[in-house]
Coordinates of C-alpha atoms and ligand atoms in Angstrom, one line a residue:
X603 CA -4.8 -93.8 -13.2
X604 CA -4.4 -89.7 -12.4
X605 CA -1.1 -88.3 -13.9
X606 CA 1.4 -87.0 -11.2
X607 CA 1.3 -83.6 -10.6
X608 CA 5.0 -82.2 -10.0
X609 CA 5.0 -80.1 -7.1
X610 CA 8.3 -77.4 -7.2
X611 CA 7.9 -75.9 -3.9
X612 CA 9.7 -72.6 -3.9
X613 CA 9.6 -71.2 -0.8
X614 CA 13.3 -70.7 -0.2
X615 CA 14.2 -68.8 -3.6
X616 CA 10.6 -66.6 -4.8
X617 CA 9.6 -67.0 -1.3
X618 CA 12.7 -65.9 0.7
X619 CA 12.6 -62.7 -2.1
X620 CA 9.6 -61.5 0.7
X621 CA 11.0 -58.3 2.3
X622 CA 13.0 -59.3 5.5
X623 CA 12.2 -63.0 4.8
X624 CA 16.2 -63.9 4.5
X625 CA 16.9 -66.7 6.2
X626 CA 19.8 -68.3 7.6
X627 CA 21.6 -71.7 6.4
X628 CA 19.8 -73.4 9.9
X629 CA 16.3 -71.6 8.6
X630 CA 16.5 -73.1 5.3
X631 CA 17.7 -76.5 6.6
X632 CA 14.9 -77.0 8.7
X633 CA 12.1 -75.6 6.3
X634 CA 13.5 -77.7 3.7
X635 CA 13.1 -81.3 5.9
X636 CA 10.0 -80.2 7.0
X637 CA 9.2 -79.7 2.7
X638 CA 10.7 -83.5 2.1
X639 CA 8.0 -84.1 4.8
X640 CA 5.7 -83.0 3.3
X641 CA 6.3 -85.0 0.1
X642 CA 7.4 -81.8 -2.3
X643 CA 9.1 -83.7 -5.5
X644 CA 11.1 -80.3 -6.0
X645 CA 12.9 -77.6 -3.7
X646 CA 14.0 -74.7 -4.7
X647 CA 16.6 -74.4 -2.4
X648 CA 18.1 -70.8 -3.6
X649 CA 20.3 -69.0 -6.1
X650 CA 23.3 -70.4 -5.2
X651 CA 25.6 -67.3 -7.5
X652 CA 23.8 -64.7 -4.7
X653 CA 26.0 -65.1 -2.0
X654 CA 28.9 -67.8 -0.9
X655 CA 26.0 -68.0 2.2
X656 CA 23.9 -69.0 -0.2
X657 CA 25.7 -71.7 -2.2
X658 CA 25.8 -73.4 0.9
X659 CA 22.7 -73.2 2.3
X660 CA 22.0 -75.2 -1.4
X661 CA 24.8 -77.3 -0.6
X662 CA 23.4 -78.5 3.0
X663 CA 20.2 -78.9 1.7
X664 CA 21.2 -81.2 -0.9
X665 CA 23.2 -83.2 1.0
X666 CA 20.5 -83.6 3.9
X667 CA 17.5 -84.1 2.1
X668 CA 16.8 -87.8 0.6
X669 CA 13.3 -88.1 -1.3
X670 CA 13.4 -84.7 -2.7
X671 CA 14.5 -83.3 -5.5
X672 CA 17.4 -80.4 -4.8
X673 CA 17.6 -77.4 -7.0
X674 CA 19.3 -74.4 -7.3
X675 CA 18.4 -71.2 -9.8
X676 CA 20.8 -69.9 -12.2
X677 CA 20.4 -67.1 -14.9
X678 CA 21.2 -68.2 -18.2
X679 CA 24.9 -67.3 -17.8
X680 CA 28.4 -69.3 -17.2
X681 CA 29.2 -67.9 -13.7
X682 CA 25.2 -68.8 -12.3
X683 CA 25.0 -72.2 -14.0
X684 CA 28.7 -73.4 -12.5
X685 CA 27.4 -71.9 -9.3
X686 CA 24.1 -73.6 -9.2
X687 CA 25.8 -76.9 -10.7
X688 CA 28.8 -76.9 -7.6
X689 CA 26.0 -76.4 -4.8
X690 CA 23.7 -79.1 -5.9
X691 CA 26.3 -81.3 -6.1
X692 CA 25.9 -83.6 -2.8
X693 CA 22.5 -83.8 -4.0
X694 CA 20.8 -87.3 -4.0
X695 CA 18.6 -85.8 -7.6
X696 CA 19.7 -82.8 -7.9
X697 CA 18.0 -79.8 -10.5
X698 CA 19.6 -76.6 -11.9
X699 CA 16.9 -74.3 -13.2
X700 CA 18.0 -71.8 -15.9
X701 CA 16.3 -68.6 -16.7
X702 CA 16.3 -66.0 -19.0
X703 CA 13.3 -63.1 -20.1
X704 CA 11.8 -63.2 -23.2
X705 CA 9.2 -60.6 -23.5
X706 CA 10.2 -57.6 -25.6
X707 CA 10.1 -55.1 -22.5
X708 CA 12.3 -57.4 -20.5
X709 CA 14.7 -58.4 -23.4
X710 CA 15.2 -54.6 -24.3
X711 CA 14.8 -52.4 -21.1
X712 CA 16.5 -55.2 -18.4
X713 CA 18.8 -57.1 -20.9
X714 CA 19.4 -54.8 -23.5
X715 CA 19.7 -58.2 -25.9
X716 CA 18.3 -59.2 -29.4
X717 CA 16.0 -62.0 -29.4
X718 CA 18.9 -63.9 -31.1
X719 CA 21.1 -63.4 -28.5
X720 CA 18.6 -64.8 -25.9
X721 CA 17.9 -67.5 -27.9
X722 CA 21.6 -68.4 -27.6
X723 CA 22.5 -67.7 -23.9
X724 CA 19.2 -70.1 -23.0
X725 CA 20.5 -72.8 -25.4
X726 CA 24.2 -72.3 -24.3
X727 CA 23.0 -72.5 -19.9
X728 CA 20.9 -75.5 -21.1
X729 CA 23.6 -77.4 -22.7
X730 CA 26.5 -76.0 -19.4
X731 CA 24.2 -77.3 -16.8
X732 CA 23.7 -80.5 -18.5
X733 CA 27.4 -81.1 -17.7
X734 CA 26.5 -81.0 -13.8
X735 CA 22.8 -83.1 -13.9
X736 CA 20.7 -84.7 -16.6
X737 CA 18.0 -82.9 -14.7
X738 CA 17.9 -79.5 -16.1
X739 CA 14.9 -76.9 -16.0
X740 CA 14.2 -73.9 -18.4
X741 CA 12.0 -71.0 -17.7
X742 CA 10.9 -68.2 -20.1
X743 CA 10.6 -65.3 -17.6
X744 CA 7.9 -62.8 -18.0
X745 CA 6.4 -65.2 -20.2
X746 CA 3.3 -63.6 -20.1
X747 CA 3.8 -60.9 -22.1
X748 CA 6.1 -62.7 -24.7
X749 CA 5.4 -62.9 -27.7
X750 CA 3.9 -66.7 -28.5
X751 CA 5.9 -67.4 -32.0
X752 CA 9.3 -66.4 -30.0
X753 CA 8.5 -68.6 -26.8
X754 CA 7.4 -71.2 -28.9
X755 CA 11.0 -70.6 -30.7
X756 CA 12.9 -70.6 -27.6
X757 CA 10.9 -73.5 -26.2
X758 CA 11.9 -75.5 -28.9
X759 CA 16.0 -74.8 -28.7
X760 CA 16.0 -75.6 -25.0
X761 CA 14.0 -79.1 -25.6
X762 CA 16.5 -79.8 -28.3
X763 CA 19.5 -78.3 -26.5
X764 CA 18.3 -81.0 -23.3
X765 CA 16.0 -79.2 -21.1
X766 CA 13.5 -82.0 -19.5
X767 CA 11.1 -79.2 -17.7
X768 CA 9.6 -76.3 -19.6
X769 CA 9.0 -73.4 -17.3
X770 CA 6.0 -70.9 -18.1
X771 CA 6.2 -68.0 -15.5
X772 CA 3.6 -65.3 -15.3
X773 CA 6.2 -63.0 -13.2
X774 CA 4.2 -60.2 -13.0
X775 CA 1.1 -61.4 -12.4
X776 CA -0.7 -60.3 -15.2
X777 CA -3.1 -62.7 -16.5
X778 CA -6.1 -64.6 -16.0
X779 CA -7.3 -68.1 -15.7
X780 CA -8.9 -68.6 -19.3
X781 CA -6.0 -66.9 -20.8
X782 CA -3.4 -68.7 -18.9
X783 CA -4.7 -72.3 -19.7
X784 CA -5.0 -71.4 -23.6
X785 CA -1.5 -70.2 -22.9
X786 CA 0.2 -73.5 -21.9
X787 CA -2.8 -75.5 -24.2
X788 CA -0.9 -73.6 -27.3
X789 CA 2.4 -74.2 -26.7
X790 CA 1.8 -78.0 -25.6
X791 CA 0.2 -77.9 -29.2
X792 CA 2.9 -76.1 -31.5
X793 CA 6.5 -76.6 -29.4
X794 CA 8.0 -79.8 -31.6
X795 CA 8.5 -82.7 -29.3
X796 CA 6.5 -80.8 -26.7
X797 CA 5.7 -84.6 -25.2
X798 CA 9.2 -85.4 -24.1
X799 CA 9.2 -82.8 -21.5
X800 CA 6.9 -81.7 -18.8
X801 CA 5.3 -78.2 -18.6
X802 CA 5.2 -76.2 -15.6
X803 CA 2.9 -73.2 -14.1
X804 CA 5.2 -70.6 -12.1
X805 CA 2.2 -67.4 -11.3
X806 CA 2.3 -64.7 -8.9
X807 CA -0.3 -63.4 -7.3
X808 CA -0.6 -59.3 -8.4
X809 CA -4.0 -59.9 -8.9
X810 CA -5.0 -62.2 -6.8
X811 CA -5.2 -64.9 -9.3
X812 CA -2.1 -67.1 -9.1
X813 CA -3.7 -70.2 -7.7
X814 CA -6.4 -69.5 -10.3
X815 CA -4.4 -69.6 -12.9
X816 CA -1.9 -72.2 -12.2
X817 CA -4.9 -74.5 -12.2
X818 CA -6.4 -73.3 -15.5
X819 CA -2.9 -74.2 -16.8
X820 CA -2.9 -78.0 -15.0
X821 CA -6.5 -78.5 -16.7
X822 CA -4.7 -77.5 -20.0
X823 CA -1.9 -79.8 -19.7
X824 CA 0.9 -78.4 -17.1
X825 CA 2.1 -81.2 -14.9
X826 CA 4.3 -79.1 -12.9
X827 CA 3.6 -76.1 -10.4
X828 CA 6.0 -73.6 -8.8
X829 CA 4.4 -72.5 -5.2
X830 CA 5.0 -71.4 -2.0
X831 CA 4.2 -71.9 1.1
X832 CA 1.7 -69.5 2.7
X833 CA 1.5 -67.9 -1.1
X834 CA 4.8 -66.0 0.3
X835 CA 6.9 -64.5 -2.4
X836 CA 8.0 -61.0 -4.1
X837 CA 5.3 -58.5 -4.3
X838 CA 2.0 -60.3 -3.5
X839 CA 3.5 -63.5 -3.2
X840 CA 3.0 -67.0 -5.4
X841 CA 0.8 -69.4 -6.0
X842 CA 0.2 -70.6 -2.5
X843 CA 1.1 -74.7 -2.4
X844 CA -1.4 -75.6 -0.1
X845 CA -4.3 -73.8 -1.8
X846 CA -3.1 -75.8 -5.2
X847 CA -2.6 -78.8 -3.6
X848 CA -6.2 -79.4 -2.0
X849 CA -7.7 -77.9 -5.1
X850 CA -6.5 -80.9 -7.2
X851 CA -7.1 -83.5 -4.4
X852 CA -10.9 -82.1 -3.4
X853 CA -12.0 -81.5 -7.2
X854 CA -10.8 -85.5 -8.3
X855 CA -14.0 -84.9 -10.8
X856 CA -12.4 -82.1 -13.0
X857 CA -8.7 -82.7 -11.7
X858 CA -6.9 -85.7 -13.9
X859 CA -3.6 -85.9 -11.7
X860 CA -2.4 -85.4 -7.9
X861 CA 0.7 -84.8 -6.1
X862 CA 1.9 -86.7 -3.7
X863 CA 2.0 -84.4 -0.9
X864 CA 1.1 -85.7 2.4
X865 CA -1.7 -83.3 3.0
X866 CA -1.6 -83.2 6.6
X867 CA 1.8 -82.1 6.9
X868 CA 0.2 -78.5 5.5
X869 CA -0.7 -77.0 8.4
X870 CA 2.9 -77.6 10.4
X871 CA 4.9 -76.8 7.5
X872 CA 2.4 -73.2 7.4
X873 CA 3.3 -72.7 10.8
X874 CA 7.0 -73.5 10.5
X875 CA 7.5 -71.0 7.7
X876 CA 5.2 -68.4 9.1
X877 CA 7.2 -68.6 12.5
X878 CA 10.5 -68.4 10.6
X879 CA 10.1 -65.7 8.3
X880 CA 8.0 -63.5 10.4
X881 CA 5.2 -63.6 7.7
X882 CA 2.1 -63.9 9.9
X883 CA -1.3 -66.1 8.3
X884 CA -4.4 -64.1 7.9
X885 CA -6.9 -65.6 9.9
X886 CA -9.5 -66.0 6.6
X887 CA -6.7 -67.3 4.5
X888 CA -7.7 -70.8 3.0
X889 CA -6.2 -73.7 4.5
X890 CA -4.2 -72.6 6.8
X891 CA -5.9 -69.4 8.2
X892 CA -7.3 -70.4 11.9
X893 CA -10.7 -69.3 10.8
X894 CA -10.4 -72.1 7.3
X895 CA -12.5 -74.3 9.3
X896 CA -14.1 -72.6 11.6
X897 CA -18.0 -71.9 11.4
X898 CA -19.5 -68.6 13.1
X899 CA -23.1 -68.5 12.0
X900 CA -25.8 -70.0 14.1
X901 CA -26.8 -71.7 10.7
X902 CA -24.0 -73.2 9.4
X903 CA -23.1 -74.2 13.3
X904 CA -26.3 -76.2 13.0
X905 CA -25.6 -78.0 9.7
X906 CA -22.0 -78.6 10.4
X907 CA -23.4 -80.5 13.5
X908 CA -26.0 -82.2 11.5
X909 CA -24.1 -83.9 8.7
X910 CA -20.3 -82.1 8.2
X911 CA -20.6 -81.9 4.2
X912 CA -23.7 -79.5 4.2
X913 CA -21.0 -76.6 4.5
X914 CA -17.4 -78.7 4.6
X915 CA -15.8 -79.5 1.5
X916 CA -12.3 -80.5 3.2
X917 CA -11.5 -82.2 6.4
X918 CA -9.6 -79.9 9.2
X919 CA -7.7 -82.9 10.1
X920 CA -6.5 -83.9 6.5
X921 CA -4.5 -80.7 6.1
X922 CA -3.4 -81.5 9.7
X923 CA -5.4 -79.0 11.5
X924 CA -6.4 -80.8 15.2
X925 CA -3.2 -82.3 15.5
X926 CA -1.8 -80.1 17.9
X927 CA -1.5 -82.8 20.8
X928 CA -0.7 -81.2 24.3
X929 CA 2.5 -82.5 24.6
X930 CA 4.5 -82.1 27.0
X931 CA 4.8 -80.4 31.0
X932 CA 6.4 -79.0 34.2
X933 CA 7.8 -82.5 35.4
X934 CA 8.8 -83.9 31.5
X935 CA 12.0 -85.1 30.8
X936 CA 15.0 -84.3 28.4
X937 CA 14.4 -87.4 26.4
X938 CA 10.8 -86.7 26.1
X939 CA 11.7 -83.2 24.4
X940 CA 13.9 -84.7 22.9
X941 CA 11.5 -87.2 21.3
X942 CA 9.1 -85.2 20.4
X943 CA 11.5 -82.8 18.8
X944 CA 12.5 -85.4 16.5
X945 CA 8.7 -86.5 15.8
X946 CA 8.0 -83.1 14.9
X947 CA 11.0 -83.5 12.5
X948 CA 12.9 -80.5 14.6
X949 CA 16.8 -81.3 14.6
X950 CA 19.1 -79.6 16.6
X951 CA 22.5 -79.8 15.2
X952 CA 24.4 -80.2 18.7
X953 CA 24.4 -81.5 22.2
X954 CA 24.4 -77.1 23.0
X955 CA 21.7 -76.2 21.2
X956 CA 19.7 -79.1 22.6
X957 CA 20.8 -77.7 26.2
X958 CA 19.8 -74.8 25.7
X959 CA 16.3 -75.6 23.7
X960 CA 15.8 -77.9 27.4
X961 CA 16.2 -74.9 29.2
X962 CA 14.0 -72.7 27.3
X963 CA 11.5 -75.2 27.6
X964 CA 11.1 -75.9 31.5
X965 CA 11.2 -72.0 31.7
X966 CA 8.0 -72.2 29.5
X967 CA 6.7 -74.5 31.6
X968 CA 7.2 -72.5 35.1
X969 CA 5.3 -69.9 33.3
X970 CA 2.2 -72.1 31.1
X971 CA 0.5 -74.6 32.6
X972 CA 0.1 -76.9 29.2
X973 CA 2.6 -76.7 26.2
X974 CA 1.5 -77.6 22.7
X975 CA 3.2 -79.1 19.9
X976 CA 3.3 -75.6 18.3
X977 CA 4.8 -74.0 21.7
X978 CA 8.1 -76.7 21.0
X979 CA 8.1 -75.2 17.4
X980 CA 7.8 -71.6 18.4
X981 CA 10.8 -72.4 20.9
X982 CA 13.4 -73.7 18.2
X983 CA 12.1 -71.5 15.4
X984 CA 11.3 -68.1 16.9
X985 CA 14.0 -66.1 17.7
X986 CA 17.7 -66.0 17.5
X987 CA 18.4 -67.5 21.3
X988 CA 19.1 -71.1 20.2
X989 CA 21.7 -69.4 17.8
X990 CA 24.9 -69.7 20.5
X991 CA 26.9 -67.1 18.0
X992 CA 23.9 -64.3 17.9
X993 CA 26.1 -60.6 18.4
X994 CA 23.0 -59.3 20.7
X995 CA 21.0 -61.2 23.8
X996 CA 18.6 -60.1 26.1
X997 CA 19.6 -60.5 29.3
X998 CA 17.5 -58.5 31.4
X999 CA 14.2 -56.8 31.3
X1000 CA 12.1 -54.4 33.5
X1001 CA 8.8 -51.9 32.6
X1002 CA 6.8 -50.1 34.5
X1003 CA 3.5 -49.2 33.1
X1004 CA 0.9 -47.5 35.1
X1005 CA -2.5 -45.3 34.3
X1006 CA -1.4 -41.3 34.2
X1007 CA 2.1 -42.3 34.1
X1008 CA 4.9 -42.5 31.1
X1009 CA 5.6 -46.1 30.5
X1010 CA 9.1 -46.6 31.5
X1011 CA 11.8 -49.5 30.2
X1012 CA 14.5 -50.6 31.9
X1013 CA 16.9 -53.2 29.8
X1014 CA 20.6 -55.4 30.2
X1015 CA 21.6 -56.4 27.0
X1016 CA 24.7 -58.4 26.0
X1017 CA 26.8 -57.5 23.1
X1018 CA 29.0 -59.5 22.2
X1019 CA 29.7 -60.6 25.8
X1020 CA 29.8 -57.3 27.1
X1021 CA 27.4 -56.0 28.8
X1022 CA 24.9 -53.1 28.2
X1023 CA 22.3 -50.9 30.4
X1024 CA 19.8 -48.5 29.4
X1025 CA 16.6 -47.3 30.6
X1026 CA 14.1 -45.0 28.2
X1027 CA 10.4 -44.0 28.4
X1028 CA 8.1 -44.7 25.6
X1029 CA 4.9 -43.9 24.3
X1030 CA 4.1 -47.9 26.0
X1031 CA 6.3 -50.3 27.5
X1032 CA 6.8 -51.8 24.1
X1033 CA 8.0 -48.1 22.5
X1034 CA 10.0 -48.0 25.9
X1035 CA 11.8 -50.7 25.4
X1036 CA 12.6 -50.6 21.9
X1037 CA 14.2 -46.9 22.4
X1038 CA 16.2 -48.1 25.5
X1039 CA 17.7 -50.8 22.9
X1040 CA 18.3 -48.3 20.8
X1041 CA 20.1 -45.9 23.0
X1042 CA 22.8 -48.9 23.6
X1043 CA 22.9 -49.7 20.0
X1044 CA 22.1 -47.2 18.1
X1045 CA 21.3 -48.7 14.8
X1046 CA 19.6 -46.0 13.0
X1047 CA 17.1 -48.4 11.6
X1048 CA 13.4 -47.4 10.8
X1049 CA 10.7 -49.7 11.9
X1050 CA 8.7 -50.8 9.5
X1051 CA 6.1 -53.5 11.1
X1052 CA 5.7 -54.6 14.3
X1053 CA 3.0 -57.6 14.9
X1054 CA 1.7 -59.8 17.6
X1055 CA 0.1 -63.0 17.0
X1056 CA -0.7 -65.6 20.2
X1057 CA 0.6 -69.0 19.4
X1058 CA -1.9 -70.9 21.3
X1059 CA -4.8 -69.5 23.0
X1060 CA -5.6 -68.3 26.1
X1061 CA -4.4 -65.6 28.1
X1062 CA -1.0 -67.2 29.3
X1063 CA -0.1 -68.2 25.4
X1064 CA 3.2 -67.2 24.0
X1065 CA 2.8 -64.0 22.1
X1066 CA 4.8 -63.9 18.8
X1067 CA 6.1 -60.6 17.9
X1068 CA 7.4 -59.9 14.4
X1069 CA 9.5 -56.9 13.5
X1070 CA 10.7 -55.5 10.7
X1071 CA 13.4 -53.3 10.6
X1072 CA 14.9 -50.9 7.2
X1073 CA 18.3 -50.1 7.5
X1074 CA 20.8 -48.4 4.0
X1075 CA 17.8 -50.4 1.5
X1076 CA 18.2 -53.8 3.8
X1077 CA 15.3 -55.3 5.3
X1078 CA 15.0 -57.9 8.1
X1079 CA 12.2 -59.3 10.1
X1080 CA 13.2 -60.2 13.7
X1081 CA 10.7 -62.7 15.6
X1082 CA 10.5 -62.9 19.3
X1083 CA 8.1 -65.6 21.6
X1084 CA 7.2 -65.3 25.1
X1085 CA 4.5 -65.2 27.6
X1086 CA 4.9 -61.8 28.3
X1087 CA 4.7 -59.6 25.3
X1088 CA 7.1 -56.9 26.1
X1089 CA 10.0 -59.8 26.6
X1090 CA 8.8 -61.4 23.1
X1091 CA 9.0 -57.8 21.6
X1092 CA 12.3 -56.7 22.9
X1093 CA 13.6 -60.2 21.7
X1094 CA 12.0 -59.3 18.4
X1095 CA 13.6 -56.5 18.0
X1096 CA 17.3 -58.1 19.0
X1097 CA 16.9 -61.0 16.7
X1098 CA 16.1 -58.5 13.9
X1099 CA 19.0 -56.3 14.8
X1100 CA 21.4 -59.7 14.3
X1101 CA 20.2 -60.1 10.8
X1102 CA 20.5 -56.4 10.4
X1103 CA 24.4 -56.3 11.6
X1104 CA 24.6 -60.1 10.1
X1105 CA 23.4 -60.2 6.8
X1106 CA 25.7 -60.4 3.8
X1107 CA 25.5 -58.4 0.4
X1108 CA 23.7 -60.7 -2.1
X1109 CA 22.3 -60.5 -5.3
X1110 CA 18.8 -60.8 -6.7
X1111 CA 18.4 -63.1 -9.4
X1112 CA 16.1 -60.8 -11.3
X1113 CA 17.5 -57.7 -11.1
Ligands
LIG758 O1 8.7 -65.1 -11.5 C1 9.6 -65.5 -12.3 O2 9.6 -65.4 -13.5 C2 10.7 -66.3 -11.6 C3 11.6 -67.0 -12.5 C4 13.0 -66.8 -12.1 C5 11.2 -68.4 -12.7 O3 10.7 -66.4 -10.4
LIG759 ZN1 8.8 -65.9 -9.5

């Protein structure tokens, strides 16, 4: 019998720490059923002390979600660990997972503490959260470059202080897969009572070695890693949960555990988190990249067809690749939407947003012949228009683009309920548009991305346009879906400007 692998899926704390990858309470509800879907054993739902948005985004979650797991992050101080400890509350099982750093640079630049002193805070948040759930999680940050004696030290206060999972975070992605697994092998070896508690991996990816090393630490003993979806996360992202994931399951000879994620639920959940964060998948990523399974050479064409396995280790179709069923058309129903909403695990909180989901959808369906499971996905996750309280709307939207002449924009917008005109010429229709916006509104914002990515293929596929706008040090990605690019980019652009006039003053949890 393989151990269990734990997997911590992190998306919605490391992950939403992405620049302009805040999410909203409905965001974070529907990534985190789609993560319960997909058979995570722990969510990271947030640092609940960030923001009162935040504590109950947690809160939701944990009273939604059923067969997961529900945690919240706290550093190793009174105010986080009651905060934490009230949002996971409703929780079914319910985590709080308690930080504090312990290598020297951290302790003396960030915290300006003795090692004494840290020694004590961890032990005192261990023994507070404790109060709120017998489930309680200690991490060591930037235990990379601690020193070993100290962390084996402060390992050994939070095991006997209560802590059941021992954290081991390479925050700074700094080390390398032999190191990493001698890491965790030594401190499974001298922490006392090292047995009674599992060890966990938590790596980012600086150096392009997260994954790496989170599995050199599972062959050395960890039974718990912290990942992300897509590898999203601060800097260069996190281990990347789908990558780890169908490492351990293709390599069962060198791999003694598993999770118990349902591996085809990998590719949707990609999608669903890509859509909603405005992080776009490289095509060549592993996995979930749209080239992962796709052979180009004449050669490997031939052996594919010959016998799959002479250049396939994994099956598309078992990370749930292939399963994008044409789904519905022009003359299908509400209850057939409806339906395969659900069976996509979309739900729409009320009767409104359903209505309005409906309408979207037989308006796609004037315009594209066939719609695919990801069209339905693109239509409740992309873009602000479901959200009945959103400050701006498109409600209008005309270019005219022609060889030797200035591309020219005219646009209606609605703010608030009252209405705005503008018209502005740009360097294209897209640069036209997005100036005429900004005549009505005037945000001030600098742009600092602007992407299109076609949700299905052919030429009358949705384009999905991300943009990311900088406003005062806040960033927010705006996502926007149509058949007509221009629409999809000027929708872009609004829903980015609601997070921009939205968004609330939060704190980050390692700053
Ligand atoms: O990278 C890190 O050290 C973290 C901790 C809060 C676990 O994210
Ligand atoms: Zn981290």
């Amino acid at each position: 019998m393989n151990d269990k692998l734990i997997i911590f899926d992190t998306t919605l704390r490391d992950g939403e720490q992405s620049p302009g990858a805040a999410m909203t309470k409905d965001e974070k509800v529907r990534i985190a059923r789609q993560l319960e879907r997909l058979g995570v054993d722990v969510i990271e739902a947030g640092f609940a002390v960030a923001s009162p948005g935040d504590a109950e985004s947690i809160r939701s979650i944990a009273g939604i979600i059923k067969n997961s797991t529900v945690c919240s992050l706290a550093r190793a101080n009174e105010r986080d660990v009651r905060a934490a400890g009230e949002a996971i509350k409703p929780a079914a099982s319910g985590r709080i997972h308690t930080f504090i750093a312990t290598s020297p640079i951290h302790m003396e630049k960030k915290l300006r503490m003795q090692p004494d002193q840290v020694v004590e805070a961890a032990v005192k948040a261990v023994r507070l959260a404790l109060e709120y759930t017998d489930d309680v999680e200690f991490s060591a940050e930037d235990a990379v470059r601690s020193d070993m004696d100290f962390l084996c030290r402060v390992f050994d206060e939070v095991i006997k202080a209560g802590a059941k999972t021992l954290n081991v975070p390479d925050t700074v992605g700094y080390s390398i897969p032999a190191l990493w697994g001698e890491r965790m092998r030594q401190l499974i070896e001298r922490v006392p009572n090292s047995d009674k508690v599992i060890w966990s991996t938590h790596c980012h990816n600086d150096l392009g070695m997260a994954v790496a090393n989170s599995l050199s630490a599972v062959m050395n003993g960890a039974r718990q890693v912290e990942c992300t979806i897509n590898g999203l996360g601060e800097r260069a992202g996190n281990a990347a949960l789908e990558e780890v994931v169908m490492a351990v399951k293709t390599r069962r000879d060198i791999f003694t555990c598993d999770s118990r994620i349902d591996t085809t639920q990998i590719v949707p959940t990609s999608r669903l988190v890509s859509q909603i964060t405005g992080y776009p998948v490289q095509p060549n990523k592993a996995i979930v990249g749209a080239n992962a399974f796709s052979h180009e050479s004449g050669i490997h064409q031939d052996g594919v067809l010959k016998h799959r396995e002479t250049y396939e280790i994994m099956r598309a179709e078992d990370v749930g690749w292939g399963a994008n069923k044409l789904t519905l058309g022009k003359l299908s129903g509400r209850n057939a939407f409806r339906t395969r909403l659900h069976e996509l695990g979309i739900v729409l909180e009320s009767e409104e947003a359903v209505n309005m989901a409906f309408a979207r959808f037989k308006d796609l369906a004037d315009k594209k012949r066939e719609i695919f499971d990801e069209d339905l996905q693109a239509l409740v996750a992309v873009d602000g228009s479901i959200d009945t309280c959103d400050r701006f709307k498109l409600v209008s939207l005309k270019v005219c683009s022609e060889t030797g002449e200035t591309p020219h924009a005219y646009i209606v917008l609605s703010d608030g309920g009252l209405e705005l005109r503008a018209d502005e010429f740009g360097g294209g229709p897209v640069d036209a548009a997005f100036r005429a916006i900004e005549k009505m509104v005037g945000s001030g914002s600098t742009l600092l991305l602007y992407s299109v990515n076609n949700i299905t293929t052919g030429t009358d596929a949705q384009g999905e346009v991300t943009v990311r706008l900088s406003r005062n040090g806040r960033i927010v990605n705006g996502q926007g879906a149509d058949t007509d690019i221009v629409i999809a980019s000027a929708k872009a652009y609004l829903n980015a400007l609601n997070k921009l006039f939205g968004a609330e003053e939060r704190a980050h949890p390692q700053v």
